[in-house]
mmCIF file of C-alpha atoms and ligand atoms in Angstrom:
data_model
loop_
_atom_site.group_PDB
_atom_site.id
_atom_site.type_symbol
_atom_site.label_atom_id
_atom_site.label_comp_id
_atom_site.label_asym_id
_atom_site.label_seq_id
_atom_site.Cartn_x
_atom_site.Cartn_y
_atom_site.Cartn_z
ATOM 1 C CA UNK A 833 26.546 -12.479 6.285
ATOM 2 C CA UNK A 834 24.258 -10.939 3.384
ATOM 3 C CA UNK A 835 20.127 -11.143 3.989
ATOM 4 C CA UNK A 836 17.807 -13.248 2.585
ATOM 5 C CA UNK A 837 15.961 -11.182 0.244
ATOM 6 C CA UNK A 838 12.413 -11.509 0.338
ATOM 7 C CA UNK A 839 11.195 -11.621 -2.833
ATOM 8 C CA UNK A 840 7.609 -9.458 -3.339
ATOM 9 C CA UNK A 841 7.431 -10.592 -7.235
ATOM 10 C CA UNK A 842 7.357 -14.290 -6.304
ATOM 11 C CA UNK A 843 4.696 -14.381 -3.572
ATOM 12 C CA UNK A 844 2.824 -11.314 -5.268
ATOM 13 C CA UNK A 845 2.695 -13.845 -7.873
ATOM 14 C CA UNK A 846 1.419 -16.917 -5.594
ATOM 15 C CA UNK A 847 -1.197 -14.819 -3.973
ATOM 16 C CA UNK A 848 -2.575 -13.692 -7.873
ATOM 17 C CA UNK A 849 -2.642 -17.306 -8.762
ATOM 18 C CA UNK A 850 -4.684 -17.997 -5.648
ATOM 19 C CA UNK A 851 -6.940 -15.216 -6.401
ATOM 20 C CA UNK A 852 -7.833 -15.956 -9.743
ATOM 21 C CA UNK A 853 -8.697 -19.460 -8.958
ATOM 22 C CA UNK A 854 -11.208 -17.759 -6.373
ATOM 23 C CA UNK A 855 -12.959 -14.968 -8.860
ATOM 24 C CA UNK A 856 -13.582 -17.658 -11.049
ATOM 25 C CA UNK A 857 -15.123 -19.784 -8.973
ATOM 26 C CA UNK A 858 -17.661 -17.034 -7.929
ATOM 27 C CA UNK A 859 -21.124 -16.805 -9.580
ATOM 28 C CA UNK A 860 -21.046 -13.610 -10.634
ATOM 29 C CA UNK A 861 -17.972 -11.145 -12.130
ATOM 30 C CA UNK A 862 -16.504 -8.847 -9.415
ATOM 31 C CA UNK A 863 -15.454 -5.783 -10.840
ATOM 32 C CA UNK A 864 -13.300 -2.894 -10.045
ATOM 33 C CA UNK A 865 -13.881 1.144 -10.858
ATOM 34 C CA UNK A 866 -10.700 3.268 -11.603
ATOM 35 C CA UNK A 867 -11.305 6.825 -11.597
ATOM 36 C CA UNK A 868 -8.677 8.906 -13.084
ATOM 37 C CA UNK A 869 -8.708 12.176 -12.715
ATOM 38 C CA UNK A 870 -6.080 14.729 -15.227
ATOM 39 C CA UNK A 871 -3.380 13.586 -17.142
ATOM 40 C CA UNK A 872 -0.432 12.965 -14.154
ATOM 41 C CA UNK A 873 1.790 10.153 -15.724
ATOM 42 C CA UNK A 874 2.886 8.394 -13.117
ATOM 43 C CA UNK A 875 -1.063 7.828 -12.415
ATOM 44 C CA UNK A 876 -1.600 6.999 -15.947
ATOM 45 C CA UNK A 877 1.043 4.270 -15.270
ATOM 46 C CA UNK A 878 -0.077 2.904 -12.217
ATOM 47 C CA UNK A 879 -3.772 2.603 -13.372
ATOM 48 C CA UNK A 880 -2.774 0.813 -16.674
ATOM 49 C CA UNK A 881 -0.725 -1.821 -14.394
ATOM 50 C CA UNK A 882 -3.334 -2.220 -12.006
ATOM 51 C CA UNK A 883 -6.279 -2.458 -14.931
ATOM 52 C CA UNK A 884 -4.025 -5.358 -16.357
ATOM 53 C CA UNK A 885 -3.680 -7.116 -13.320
ATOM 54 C CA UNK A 886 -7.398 -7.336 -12.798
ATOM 55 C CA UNK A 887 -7.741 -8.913 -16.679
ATOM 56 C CA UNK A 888 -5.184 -11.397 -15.479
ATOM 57 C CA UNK A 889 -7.412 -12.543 -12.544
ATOM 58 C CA UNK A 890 -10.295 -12.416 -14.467
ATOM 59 C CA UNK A 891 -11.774 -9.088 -12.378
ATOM 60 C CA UNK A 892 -13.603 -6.555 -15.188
ATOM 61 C CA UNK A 893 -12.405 -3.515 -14.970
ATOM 62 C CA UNK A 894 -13.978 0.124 -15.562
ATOM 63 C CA UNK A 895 -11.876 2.961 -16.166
ATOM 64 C CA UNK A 896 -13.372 6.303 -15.744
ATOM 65 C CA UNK A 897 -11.088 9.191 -17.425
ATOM 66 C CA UNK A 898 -11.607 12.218 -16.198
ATOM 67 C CA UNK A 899 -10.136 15.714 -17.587
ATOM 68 C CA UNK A 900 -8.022 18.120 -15.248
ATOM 69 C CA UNK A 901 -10.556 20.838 -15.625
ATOM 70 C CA UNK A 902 -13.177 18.042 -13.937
ATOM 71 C CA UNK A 903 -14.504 19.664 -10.914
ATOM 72 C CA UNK A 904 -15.610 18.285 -7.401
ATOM 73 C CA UNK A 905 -19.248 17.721 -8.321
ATOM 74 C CA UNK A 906 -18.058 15.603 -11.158
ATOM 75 C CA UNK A 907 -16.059 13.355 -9.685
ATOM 76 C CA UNK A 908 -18.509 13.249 -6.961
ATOM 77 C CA UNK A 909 -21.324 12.438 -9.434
ATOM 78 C CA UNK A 910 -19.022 9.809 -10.702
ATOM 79 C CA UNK A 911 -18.880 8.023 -7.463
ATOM 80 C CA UNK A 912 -22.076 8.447 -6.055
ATOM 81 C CA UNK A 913 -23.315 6.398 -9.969
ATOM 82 C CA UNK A 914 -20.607 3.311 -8.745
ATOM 83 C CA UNK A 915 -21.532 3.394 -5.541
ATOM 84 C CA UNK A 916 -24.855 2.214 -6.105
ATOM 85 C CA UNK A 917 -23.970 0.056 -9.718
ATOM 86 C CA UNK A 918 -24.356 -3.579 -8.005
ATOM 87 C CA UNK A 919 -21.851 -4.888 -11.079
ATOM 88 C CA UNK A 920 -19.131 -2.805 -8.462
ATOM 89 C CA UNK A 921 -17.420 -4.217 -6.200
ATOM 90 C CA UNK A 922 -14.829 -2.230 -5.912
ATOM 91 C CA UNK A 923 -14.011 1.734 -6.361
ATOM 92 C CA UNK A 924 -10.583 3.222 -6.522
ATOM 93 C CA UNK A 925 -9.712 6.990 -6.720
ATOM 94 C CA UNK A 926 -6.152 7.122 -7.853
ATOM 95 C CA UNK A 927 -4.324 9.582 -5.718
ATOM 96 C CA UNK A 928 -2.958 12.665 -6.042
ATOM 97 C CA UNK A 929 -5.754 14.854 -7.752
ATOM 98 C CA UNK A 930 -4.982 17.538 -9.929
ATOM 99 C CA UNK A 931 -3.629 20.499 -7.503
ATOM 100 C CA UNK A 932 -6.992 22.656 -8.055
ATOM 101 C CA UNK A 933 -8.680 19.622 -6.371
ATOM 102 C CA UNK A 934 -6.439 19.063 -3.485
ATOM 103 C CA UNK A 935 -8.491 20.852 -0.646
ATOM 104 C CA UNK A 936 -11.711 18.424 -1.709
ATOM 105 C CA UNK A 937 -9.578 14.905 -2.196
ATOM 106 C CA UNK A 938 -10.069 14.127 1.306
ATOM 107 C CA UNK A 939 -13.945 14.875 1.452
ATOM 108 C CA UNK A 940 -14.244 12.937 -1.840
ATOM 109 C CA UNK A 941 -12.746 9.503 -0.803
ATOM 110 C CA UNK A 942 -14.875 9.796 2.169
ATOM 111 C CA UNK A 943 -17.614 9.622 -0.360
ATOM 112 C CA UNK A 944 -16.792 5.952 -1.772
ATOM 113 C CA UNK A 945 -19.471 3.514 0.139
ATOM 114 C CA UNK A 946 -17.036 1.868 2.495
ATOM 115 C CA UNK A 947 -18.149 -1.859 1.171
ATOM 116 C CA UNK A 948 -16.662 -0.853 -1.962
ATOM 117 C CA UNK A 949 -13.587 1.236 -0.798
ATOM 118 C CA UNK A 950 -10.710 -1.201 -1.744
ATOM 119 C CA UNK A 951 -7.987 1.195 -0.795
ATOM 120 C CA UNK A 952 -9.693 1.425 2.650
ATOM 121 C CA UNK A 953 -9.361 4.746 2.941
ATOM 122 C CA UNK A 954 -12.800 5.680 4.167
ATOM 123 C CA UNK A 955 -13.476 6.213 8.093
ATOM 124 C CA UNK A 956 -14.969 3.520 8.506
ATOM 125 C CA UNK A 957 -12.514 0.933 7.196
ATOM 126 C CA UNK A 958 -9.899 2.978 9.083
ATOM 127 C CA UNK A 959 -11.713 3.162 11.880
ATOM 128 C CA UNK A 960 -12.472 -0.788 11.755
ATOM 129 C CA UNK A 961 -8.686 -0.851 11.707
ATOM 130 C CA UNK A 962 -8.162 1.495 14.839
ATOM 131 C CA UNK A 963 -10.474 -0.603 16.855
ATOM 132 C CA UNK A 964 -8.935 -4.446 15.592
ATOM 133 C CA UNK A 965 -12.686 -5.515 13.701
ATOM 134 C CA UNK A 966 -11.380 -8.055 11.238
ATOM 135 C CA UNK A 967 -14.268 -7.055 8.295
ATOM 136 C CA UNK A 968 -12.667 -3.746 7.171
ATOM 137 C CA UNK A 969 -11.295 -3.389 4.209
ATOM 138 C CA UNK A 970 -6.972 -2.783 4.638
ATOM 139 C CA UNK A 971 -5.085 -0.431 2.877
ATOM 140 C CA UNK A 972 -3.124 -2.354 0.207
ATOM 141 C CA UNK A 973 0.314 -1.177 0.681
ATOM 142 C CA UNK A 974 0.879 -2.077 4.588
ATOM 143 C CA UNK A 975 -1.401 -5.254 3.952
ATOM 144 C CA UNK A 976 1.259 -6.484 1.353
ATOM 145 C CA UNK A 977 3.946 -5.108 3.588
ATOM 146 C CA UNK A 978 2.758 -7.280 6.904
ATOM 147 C CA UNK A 979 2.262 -10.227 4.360
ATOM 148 C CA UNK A 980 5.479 -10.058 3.565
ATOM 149 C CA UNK A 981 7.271 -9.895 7.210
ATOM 150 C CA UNK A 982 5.404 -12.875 7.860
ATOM 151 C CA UNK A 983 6.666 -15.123 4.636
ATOM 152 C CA UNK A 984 9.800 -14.934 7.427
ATOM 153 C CA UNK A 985 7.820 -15.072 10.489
ATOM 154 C CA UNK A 986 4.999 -16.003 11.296
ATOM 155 C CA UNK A 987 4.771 -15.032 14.717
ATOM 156 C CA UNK A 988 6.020 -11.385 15.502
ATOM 157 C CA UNK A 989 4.263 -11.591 18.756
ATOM 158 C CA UNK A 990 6.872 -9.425 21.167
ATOM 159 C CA UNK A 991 8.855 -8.074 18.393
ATOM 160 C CA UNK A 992 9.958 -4.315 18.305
ATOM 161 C CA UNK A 993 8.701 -2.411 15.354
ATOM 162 C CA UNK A 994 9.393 0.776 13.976
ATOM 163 C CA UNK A 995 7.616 2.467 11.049
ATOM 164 C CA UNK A 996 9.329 5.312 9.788
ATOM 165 C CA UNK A 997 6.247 7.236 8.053
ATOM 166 C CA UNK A 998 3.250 8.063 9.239
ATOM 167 C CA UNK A 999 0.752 9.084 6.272
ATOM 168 C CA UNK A 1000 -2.760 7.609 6.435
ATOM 169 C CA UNK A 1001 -2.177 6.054 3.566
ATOM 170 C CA UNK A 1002 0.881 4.107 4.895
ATOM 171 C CA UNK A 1003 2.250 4.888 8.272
ATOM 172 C CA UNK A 1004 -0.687 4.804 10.030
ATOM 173 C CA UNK A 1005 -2.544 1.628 8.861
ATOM 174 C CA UNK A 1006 1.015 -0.609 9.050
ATOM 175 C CA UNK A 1007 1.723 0.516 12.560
ATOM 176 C CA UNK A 1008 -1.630 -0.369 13.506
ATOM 177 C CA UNK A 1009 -1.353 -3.708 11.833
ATOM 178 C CA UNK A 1010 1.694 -4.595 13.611
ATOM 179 C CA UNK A 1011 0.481 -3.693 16.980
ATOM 180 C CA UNK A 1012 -2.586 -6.349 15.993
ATOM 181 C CA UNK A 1013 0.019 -8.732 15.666
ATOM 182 C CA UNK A 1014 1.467 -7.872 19.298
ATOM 183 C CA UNK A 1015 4.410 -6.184 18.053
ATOM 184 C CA UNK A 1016 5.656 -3.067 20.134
ATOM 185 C CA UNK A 1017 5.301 -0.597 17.861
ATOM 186 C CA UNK A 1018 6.934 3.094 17.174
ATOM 187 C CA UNK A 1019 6.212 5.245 14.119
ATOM 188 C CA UNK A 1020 8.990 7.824 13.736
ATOM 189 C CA UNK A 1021 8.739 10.830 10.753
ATOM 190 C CA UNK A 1022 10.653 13.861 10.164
ATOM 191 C CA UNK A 1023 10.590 15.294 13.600
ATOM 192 C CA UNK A 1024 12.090 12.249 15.765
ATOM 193 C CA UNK A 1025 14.805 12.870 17.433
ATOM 194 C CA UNK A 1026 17.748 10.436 16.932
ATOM 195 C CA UNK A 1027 16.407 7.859 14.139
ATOM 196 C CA UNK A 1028 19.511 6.071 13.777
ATOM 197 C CA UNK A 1029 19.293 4.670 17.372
ATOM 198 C CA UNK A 1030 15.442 3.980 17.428
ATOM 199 C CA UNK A 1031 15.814 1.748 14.262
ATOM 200 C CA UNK A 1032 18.792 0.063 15.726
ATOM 201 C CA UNK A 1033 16.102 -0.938 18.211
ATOM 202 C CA UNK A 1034 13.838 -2.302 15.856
ATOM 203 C CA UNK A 1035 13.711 -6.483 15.021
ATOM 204 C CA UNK A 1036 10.966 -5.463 12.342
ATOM 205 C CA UNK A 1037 11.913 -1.808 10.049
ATOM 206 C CA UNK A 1038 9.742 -0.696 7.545
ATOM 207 C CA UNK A 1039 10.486 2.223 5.641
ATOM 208 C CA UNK A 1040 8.099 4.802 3.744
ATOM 209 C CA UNK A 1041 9.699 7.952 3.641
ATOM 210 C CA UNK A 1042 10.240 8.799 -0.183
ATOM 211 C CA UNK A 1043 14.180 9.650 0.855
ATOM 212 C CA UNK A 1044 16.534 7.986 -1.496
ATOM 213 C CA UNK A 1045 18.678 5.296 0.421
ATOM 214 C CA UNK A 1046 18.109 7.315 4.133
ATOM 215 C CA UNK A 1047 18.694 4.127 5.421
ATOM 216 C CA UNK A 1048 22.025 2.697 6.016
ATOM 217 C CA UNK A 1049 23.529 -0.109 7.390
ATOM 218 C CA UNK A 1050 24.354 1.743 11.157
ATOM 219 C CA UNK A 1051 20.726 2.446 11.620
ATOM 220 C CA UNK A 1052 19.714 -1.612 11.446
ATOM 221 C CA UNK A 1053 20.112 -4.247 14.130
ATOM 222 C CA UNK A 1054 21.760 -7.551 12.781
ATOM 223 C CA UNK A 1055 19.386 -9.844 11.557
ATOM 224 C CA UNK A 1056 16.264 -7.319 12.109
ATOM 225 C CA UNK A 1057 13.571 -7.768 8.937
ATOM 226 C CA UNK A 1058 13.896 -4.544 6.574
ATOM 227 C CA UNK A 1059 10.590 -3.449 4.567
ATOM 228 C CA UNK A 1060 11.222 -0.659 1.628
ATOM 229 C CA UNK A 1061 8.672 0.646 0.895
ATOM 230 C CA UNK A 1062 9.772 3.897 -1.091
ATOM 231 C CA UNK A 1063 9.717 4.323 -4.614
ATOM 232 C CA UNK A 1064 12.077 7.027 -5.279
ATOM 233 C CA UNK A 1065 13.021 8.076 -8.921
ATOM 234 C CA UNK A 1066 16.718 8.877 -9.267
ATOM 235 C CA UNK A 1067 17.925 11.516 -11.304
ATOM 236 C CA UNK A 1068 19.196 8.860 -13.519
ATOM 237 C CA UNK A 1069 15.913 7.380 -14.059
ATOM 238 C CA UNK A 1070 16.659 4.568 -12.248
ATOM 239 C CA UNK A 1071 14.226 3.728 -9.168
ATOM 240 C CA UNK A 1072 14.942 3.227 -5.432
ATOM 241 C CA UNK A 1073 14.280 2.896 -2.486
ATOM 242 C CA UNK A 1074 14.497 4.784 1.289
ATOM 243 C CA UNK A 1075 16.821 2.256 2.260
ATOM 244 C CA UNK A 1076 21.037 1.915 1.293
ATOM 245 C CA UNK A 1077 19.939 -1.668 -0.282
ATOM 246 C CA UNK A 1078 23.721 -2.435 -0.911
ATOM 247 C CA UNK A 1079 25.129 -1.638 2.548
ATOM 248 C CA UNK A 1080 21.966 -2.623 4.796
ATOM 249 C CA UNK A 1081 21.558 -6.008 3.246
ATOM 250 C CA UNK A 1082 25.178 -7.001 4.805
ATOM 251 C CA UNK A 1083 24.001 -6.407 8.476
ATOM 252 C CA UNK A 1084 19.913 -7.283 8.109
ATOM 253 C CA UNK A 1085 18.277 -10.597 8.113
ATOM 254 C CA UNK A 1086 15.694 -10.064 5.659
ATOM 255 C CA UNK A 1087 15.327 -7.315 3.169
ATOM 256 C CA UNK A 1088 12.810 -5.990 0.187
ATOM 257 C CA UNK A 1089 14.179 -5.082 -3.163
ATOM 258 C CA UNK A 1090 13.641 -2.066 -4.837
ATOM 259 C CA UNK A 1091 12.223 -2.843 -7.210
ATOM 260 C CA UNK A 1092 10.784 -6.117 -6.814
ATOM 261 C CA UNK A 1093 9.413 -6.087 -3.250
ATOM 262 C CA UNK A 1094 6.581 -4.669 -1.844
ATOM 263 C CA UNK A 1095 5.277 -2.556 -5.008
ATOM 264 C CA UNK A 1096 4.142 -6.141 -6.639
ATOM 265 C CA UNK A 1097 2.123 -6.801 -3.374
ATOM 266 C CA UNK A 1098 0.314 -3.498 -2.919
ATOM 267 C CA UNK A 1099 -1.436 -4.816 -6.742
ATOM 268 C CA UNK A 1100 -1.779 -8.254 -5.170
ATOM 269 C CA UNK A 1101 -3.643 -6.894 -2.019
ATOM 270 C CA UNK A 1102 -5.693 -4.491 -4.446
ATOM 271 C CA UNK A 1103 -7.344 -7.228 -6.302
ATOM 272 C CA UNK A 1104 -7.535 -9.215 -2.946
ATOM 273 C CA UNK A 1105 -9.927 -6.442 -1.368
ATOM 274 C CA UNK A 1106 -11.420 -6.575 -4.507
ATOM 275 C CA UNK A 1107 -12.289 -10.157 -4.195
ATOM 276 C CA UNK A 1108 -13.014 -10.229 -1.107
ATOM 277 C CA UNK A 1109 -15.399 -7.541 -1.586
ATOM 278 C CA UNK A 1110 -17.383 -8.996 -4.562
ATOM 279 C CA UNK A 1111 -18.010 -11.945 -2.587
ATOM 280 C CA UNK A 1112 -19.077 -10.036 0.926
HETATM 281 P P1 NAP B 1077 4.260 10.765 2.653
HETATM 282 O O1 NAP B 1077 2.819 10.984 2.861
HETATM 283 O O2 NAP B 1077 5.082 11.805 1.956
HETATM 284 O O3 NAP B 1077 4.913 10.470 4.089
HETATM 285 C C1 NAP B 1077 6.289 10.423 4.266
HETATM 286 C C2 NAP B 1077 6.576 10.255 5.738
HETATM 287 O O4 NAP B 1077 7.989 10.223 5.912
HETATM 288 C C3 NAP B 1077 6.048 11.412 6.608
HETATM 289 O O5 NAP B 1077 5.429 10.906 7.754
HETATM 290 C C4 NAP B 1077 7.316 12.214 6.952
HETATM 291 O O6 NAP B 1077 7.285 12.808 8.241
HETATM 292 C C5 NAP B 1077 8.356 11.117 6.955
HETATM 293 N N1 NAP B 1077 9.694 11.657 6.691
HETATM 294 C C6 NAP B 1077 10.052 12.480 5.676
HETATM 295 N N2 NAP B 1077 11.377 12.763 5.770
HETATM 296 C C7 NAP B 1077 11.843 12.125 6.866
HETATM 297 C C8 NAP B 1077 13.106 12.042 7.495
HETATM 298 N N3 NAP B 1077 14.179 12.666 7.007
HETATM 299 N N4 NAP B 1077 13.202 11.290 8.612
HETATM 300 C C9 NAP B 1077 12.132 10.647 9.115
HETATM 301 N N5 NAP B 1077 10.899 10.682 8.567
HETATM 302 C C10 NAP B 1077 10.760 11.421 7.457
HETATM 303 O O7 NAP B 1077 4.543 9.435 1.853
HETATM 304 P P2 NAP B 1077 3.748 8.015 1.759
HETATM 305 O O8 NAP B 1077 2.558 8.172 0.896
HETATM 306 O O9 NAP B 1077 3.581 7.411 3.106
HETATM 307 O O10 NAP B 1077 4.859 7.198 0.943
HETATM 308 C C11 NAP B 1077 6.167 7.032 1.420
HETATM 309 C C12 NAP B 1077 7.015 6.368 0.356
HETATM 310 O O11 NAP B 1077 6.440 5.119 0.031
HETATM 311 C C13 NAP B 1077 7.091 7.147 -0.970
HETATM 312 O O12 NAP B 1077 8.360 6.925 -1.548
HETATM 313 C C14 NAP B 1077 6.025 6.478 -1.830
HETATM 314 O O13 NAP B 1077 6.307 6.578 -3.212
HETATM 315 C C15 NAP B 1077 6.156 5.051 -1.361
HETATM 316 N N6 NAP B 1077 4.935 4.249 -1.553
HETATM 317 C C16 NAP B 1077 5.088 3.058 -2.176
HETATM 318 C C17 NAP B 1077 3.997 2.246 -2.376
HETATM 319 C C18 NAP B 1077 4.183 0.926 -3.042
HETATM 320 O O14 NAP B 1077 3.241 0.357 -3.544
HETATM 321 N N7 NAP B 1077 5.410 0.376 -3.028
HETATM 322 C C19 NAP B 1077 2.722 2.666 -1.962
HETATM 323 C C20 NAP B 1077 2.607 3.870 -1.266
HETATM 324 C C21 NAP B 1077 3.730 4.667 -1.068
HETATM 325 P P3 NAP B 1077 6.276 14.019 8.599
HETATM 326 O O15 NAP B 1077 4.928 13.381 8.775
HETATM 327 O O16 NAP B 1077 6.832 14.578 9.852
HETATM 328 O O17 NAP B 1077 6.324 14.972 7.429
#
C-alpha cells in the first residue's frame, strides 16, 4: 500500500488565501522587515520568495540590503530603527550571516523586540514555547510542520513522536510542539544510538537532518505519518529530502514531498506570525 501524500503546496495555499482575506480586513497595513546581510545566494533566493509572498497577501514589505563587510553595530543599528518603526510588525534576520559575523548572530537576533520577532527566535518567544503560553510567536518551520500532521489527524494525543534534529531553529521548537499536543516525544541527532529502531517506534517521524534520503523504508512503522523536512541539494542540482521518498512512501501512511511539502508552509506560517503580529 503506497501513502497518502500530504500535499504542503495545497494547504500552504488555503492558509495564504485565508490570510490575505484577514490583512485586508485590518485597518492599518502590517508590514514585514527583511534584513539581508552579504551576498549568500541561497539567501538572496529565499528572501525574494518570501518578499513576494507578502505582496500576494497584501503585507508591505521592507528589504534592508546589507553588504558583507557590514559589521555588528550596523546590523544592530538596523534593528534597533525597526524595532521601534510602529509601520513594523514584523522583523526577520535571514540566517546564516556572513562567516565574520557568526560569533555575534546569536546576540543579534536576541536584539529583535520579541512582539516583532516572526521567526520566534528570541528568548522570550522560545521561552513562551518551553513553558506552553499560547501568545508567543512559533518558529515557522515546525509550526507548518505540526499543521501539517494534523491535516491527517487531528488528535495526536498518545502518539509516539520522534524528531530527528535538534537545532533551535527546528528540533527544538517541533518537539516541544508535539509534546503540547500530548504526544510522547523523543528528539534523536547524530549521537543516538540505534536510529533505525527508535523511528520504527515512532507513529509521528519528522525529519530535519540535511542527510540526503537517511531515511529508508526499515526505519518507519507501517502507516506512521512521515514529515521531511530537509532540503538537500543533490549533486545533480536536483533537491531532496532526508528521507528515501521512493522506498518509505510504500510502508508509511502519510508522507511530505520534497519538494512540495513543508517548505511552502514555513512561508505560509511566516506571513501568519506576521499577521498575527500586526494585529496584536
Ligand atoms: P542543523 O542545525 O544542521 O541540525 C541538523 C540536526 O541533525 C542536528 O541536530 C544533528 O545532530 C542531526 N544529525 C546530523 N546528522 C545526523 C545523523 N546521521 N543521524 C541523526 N541525526 C543527525 O539543521 P536544521 O537547521 O535543523 O535543518 C535541518 C534540515 O532541514 C536541513 O536540510 C535544512 O535545509 C532543512 N530546513 C528546511 C526548512 C524548510 O522550510 N523546509 C527550514 C529549516 C530547515 P547533532 O545536533 O548531534 O549535530
Amino acid at each position: 500500500m503506497s501513502a497518502q501524500i500530504i500535499n504542503g503546496k495545497d494547504i500552504a495555499a488555503a492558509l495564504r488565501q485565508d490570510i490575505a482575506k484577514r490583512v485586508s480586513a485590518l485597518p492599518d497595513k502590517s508590514g514585514l522587515a527583511v534584513i539581508l546581510v552579504g551576498d549568500n545566494p541561497a539567501s538572496h533566493i529565499y528572501v525574494s520568495s518570501k518578499i513576494k509572498a507578502c505582496a500576494e497577501v497584501g503585507i508591505v514589505s521592507y528589504e534592508h540590503a546589507l553588504p558583507a563587510s557590514a559589521t555588528e553595530t550596523d546590523i544592530r543599528h538596523v534593528i534597533q530603527n525597526l524595532n521601534v518603526n510602529p509601520k513594523i510588525h514584523g522583523i526577520l534576520l535571514q540566517l546564516p550571516l556572513p562567516d565574520h559575523l557568526a560569533g555575534v548572530q546569536e546576540s543579534l537576533v536576541q536584539a529583535i523586540a520579541p512582539n516583532k520577532d516572526v521567526d520566534g527566535l528570541t528568548i522570550t518567544n522560545a521561552g513562551k514555547l518551553f513553558l506552553g503560553m499560547k501568545d508567543g510567536m512559533v518558529p515557522c518551520t515546525p509550526q507548518g510542520s505540526l499543521r501539517l500532521i494534523k491535516s491527517v489527524r487531528e488528535n495526536l494525543s498518545g502518539l509516539k513522536a520522534v524528531v530527528i534534529g535538534r537545532s533551535n531553529l527546528f528540533g527544538k521548537p517541533m518537539a516541544q510542539l508535539l509534546l503540547a499536543e500530548h504526544c510522547t516525544v523523543t528528539t534523536a541527532h547524530s549521537k543516538t544510538s540505534d536510529l533505525p529502531a527508535l523511528c520504527r517506534s515512532a507513529d509521528i517521524l519528522v525529519c530535519a537532518i540535511g542527510k540526503p534520503r537517511l531515511v529508508k523504508a526499515e526505519w518507519v512503522k507501517p502507516g506512521a505519518i512521515v514529515i521531511d523536512v530537509g532540503i538537500n541539494r543533490l549533486e545533480t542540482g536536483k533537491i531532496c529530502g532526508d528521507v528515501d521518498f521512493d522506498s518509505v512512501q510504500q510502508v508509511a501512511g502519510y508522507i511530505t514531498p520534497v519538494p512540495g511539502g513543508v517548505g511552502p508552509m514555513t512561508i505560509a506560517c511566516l506571513l501568519l506570525n506576521t499577521l498575527n503580529a500586526a494585529s496584536a
